[in-house]
mmCIF file of C-alpha atoms and ligand atoms in Angstrom:
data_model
loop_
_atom_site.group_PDB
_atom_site.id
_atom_site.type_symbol
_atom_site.label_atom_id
_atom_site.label_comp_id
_atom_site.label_asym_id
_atom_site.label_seq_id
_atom_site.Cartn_x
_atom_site.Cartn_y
_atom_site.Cartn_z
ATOM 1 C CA UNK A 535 0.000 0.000 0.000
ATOM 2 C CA UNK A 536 1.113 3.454 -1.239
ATOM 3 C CA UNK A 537 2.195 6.266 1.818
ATOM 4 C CA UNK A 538 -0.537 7.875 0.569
ATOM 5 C CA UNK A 539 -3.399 5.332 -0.239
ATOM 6 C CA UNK A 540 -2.543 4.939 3.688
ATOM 7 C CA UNK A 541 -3.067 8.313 5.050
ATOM 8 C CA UNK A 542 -6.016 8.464 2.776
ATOM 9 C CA UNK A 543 -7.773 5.535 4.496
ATOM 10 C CA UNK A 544 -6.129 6.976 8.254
ATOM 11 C CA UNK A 545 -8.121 10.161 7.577
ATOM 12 C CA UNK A 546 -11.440 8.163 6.299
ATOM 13 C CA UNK A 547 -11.316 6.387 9.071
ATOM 14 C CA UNK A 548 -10.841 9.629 11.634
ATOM 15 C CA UNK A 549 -13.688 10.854 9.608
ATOM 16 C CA UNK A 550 -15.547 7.930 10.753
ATOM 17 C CA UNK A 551 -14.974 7.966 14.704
ATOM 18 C CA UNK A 552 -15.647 11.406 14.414
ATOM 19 C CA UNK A 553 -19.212 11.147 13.031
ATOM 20 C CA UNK A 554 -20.177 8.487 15.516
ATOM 21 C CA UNK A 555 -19.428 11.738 17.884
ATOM 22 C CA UNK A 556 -21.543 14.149 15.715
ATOM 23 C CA UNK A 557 -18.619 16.067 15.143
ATOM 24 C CA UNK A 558 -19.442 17.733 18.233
ATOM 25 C CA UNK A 559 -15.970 19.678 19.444
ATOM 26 C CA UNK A 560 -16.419 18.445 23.281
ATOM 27 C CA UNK A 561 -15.971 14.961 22.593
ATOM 28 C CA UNK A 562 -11.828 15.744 21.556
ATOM 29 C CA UNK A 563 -10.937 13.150 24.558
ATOM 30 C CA UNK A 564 -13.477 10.160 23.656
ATOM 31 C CA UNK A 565 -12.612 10.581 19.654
ATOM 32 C CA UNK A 566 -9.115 10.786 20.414
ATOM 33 C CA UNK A 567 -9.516 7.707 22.453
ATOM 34 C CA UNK A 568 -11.038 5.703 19.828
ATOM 35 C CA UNK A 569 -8.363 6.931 17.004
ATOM 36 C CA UNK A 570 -5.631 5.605 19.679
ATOM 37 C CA UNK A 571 -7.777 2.376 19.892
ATOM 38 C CA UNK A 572 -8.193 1.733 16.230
ATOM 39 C CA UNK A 573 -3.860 3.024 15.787
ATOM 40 C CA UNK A 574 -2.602 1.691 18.626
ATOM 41 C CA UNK A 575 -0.851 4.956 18.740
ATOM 42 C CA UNK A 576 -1.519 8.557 18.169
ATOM 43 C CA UNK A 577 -0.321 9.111 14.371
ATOM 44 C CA UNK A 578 0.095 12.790 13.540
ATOM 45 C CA UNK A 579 -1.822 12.371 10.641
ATOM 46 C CA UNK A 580 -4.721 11.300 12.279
ATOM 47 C CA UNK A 581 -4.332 14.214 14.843
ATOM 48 C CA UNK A 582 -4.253 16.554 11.709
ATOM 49 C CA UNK A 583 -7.410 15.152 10.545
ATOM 50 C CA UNK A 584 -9.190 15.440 13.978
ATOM 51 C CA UNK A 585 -7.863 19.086 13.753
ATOM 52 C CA UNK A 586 -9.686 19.561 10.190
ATOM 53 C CA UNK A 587 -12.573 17.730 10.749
ATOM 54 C CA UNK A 588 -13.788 19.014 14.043
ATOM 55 C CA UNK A 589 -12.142 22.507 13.266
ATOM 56 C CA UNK A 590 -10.169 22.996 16.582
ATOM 57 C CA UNK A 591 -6.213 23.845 16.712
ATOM 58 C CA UNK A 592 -4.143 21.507 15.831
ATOM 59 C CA UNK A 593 -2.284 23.066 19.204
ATOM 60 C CA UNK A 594 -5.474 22.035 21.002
ATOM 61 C CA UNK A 595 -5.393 18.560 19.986
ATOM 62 C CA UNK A 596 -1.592 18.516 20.482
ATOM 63 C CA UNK A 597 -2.329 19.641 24.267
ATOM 64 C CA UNK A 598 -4.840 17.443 24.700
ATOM 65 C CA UNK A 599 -2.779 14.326 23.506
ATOM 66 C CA UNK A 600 0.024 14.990 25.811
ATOM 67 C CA UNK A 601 -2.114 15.946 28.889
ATOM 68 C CA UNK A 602 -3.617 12.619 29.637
ATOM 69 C CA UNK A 603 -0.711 9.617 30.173
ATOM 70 C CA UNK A 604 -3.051 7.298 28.638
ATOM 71 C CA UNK A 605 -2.408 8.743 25.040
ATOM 72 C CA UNK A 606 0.545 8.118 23.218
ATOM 73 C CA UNK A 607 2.062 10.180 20.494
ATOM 74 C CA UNK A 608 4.512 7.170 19.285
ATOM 75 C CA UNK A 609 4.262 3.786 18.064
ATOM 76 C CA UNK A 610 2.916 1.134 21.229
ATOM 77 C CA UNK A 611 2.859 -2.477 20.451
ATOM 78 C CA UNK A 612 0.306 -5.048 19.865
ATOM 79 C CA UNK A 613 0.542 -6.384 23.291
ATOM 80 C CA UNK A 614 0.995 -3.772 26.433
ATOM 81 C CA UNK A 615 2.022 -4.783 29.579
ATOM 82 C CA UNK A 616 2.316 -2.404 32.542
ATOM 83 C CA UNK A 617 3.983 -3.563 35.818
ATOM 84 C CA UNK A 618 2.708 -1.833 39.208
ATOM 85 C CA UNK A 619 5.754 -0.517 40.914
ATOM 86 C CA UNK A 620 3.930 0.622 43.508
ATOM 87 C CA UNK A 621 5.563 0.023 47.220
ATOM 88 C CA UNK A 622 3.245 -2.553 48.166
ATOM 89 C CA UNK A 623 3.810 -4.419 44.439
ATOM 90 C CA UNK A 624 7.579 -3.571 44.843
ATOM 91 C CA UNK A 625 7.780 -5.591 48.187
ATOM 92 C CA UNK A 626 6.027 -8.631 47.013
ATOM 93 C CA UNK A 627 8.627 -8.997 43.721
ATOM 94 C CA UNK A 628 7.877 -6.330 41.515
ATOM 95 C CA UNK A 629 11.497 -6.281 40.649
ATOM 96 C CA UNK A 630 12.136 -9.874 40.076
ATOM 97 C CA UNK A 631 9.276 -9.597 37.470
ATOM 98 C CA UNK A 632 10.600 -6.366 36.154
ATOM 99 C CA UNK A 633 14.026 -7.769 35.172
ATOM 100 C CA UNK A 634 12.422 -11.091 34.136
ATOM 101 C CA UNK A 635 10.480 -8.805 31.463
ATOM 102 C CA UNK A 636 13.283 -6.712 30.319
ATOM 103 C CA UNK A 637 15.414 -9.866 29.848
ATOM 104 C CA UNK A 638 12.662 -12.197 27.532
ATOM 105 C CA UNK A 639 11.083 -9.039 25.805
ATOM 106 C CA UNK A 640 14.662 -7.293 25.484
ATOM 107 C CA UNK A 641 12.989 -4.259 26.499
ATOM 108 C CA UNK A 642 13.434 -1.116 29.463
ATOM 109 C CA UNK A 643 10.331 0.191 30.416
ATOM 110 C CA UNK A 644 8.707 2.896 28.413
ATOM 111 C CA UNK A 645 9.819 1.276 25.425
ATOM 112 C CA UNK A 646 8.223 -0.662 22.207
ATOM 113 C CA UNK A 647 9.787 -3.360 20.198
ATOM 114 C CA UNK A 648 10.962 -3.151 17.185
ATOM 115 C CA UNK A 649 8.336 -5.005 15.427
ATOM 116 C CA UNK A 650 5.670 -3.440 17.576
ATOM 117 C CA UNK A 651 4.305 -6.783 19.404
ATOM 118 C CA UNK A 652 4.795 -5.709 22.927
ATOM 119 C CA UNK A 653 5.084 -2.311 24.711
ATOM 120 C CA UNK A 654 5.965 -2.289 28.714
ATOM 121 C CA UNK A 655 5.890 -0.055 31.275
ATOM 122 C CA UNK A 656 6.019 0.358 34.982
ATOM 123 C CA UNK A 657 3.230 2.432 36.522
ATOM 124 C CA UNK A 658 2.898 3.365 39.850
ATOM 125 C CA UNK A 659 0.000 1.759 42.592
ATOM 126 C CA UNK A 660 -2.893 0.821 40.411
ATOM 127 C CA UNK A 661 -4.976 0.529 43.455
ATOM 128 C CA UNK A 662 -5.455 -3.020 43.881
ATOM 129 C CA UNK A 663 -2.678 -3.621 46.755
ATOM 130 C CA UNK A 664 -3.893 -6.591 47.955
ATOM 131 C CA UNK A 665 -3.660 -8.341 44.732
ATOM 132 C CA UNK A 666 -0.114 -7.748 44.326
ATOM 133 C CA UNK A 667 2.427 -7.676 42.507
ATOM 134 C CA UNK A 668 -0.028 -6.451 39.270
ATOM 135 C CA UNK A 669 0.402 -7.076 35.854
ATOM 136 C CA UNK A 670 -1.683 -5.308 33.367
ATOM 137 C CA UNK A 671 -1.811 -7.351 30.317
ATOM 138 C CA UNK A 672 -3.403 -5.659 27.418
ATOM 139 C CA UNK A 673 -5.979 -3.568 29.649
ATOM 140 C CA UNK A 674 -6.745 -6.857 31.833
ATOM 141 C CA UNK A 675 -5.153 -7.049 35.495
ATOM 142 C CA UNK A 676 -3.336 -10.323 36.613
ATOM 143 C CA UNK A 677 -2.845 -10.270 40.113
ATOM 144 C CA UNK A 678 -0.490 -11.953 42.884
ATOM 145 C CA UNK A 679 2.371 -12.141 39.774
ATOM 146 C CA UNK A 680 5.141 -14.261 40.221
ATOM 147 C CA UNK A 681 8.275 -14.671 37.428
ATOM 148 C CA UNK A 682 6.828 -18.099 36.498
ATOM 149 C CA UNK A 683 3.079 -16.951 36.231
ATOM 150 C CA UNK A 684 4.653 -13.683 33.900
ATOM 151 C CA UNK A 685 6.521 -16.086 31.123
ATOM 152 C CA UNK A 686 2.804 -18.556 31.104
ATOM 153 C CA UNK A 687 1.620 -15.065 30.142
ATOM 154 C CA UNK A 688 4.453 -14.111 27.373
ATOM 155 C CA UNK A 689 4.134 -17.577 25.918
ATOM 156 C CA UNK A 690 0.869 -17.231 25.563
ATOM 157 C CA UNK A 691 0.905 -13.896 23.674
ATOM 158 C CA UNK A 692 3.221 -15.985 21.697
ATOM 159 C CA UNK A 693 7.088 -14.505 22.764
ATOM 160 C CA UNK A 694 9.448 -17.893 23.104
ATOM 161 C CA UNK A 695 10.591 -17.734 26.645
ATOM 162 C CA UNK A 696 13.917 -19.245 28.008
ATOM 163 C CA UNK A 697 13.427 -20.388 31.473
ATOM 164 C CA UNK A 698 15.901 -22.521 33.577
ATOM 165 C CA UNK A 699 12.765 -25.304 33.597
ATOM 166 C CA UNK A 700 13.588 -25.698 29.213
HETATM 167 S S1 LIG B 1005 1.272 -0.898 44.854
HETATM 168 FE FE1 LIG B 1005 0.676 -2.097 43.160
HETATM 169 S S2 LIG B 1005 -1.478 -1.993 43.207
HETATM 170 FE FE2 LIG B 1005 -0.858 -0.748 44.872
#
């Protein structure tokens, strides 16, 4: 597909969310939502077209993008996973899980990988202490995380994981 046979169908489809919206200019956080859904990401493309179409700023969209944490202006991958850090996560083997992850995705927190199957972070108490250590896999909490219970869950999003046990 052309560059431009792409941005062509990024900006139909912008054109689309924004609709379901009725164009109206207060939805800018729910539309922008839903373009980060259907991208994964934030293109700037798309942000033009939100600009055009709803006929706001394009420095209003930008602030609006970086305000909340939850959008992301660059490429996340397929799969996200976000560990709590948290004190209460961090005392029950955050760490351990942490490393675990950087070693088998080949990733530091914050980043994506190359081929844009798995993003990770660390994020700070989600709330749900008593559940800890937390794993957020693709929106979905996993609770009481251990290293072993984190590579079930990177096998199963299909990453080949090298454990002392193979
Ligand atoms: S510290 Fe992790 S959920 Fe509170």
């Amino acid at each position: 597909m052309s560059e431009v046979n792409s941005v062509e169908k990024m900006e139909l489809k912008v054109k689309d969310i924004i609709q379901k919206y009725g164009s109206d200019r207060g939805f800018v956080v729910p539309i922008l939502q839903d373009v980060q859904k259907e991208f994964n990401y934030l293109p700037k493309e798309a942000l033009n077209a939100v600009s055009s179409h709803l006929d706001v700023a394009i420095s209003r969209i930008f602030e609006v993008a970086t305000f909340y944490k939850a959008f992301s202006l660059t490429p996340r991958g397929r799969h996200q996973l976000s560990l709590c850090v948290g004190t209460a996560c961090y005392v029950r083997g955050a760490p351990l899980i942490e490393s675990n992850i950087e070693r088998v995705l080949d990733l530091r927190p914050g980043k994506t990988s190359p081929d844009l199957e798995f993003s990770f972070d660390t994020v700070n108490c989600l709330g749900s202490c008593a559940l800890g250590p937390i794993l957020v896999v693709d929106g979905e909490y996993q609770g009481q995380m251990t290293v072993s219970k984190t590579n079930k869950v990177l096998k199963k999003l299909g990453k080949k994981v090298k454990t002392d046990e193979n």
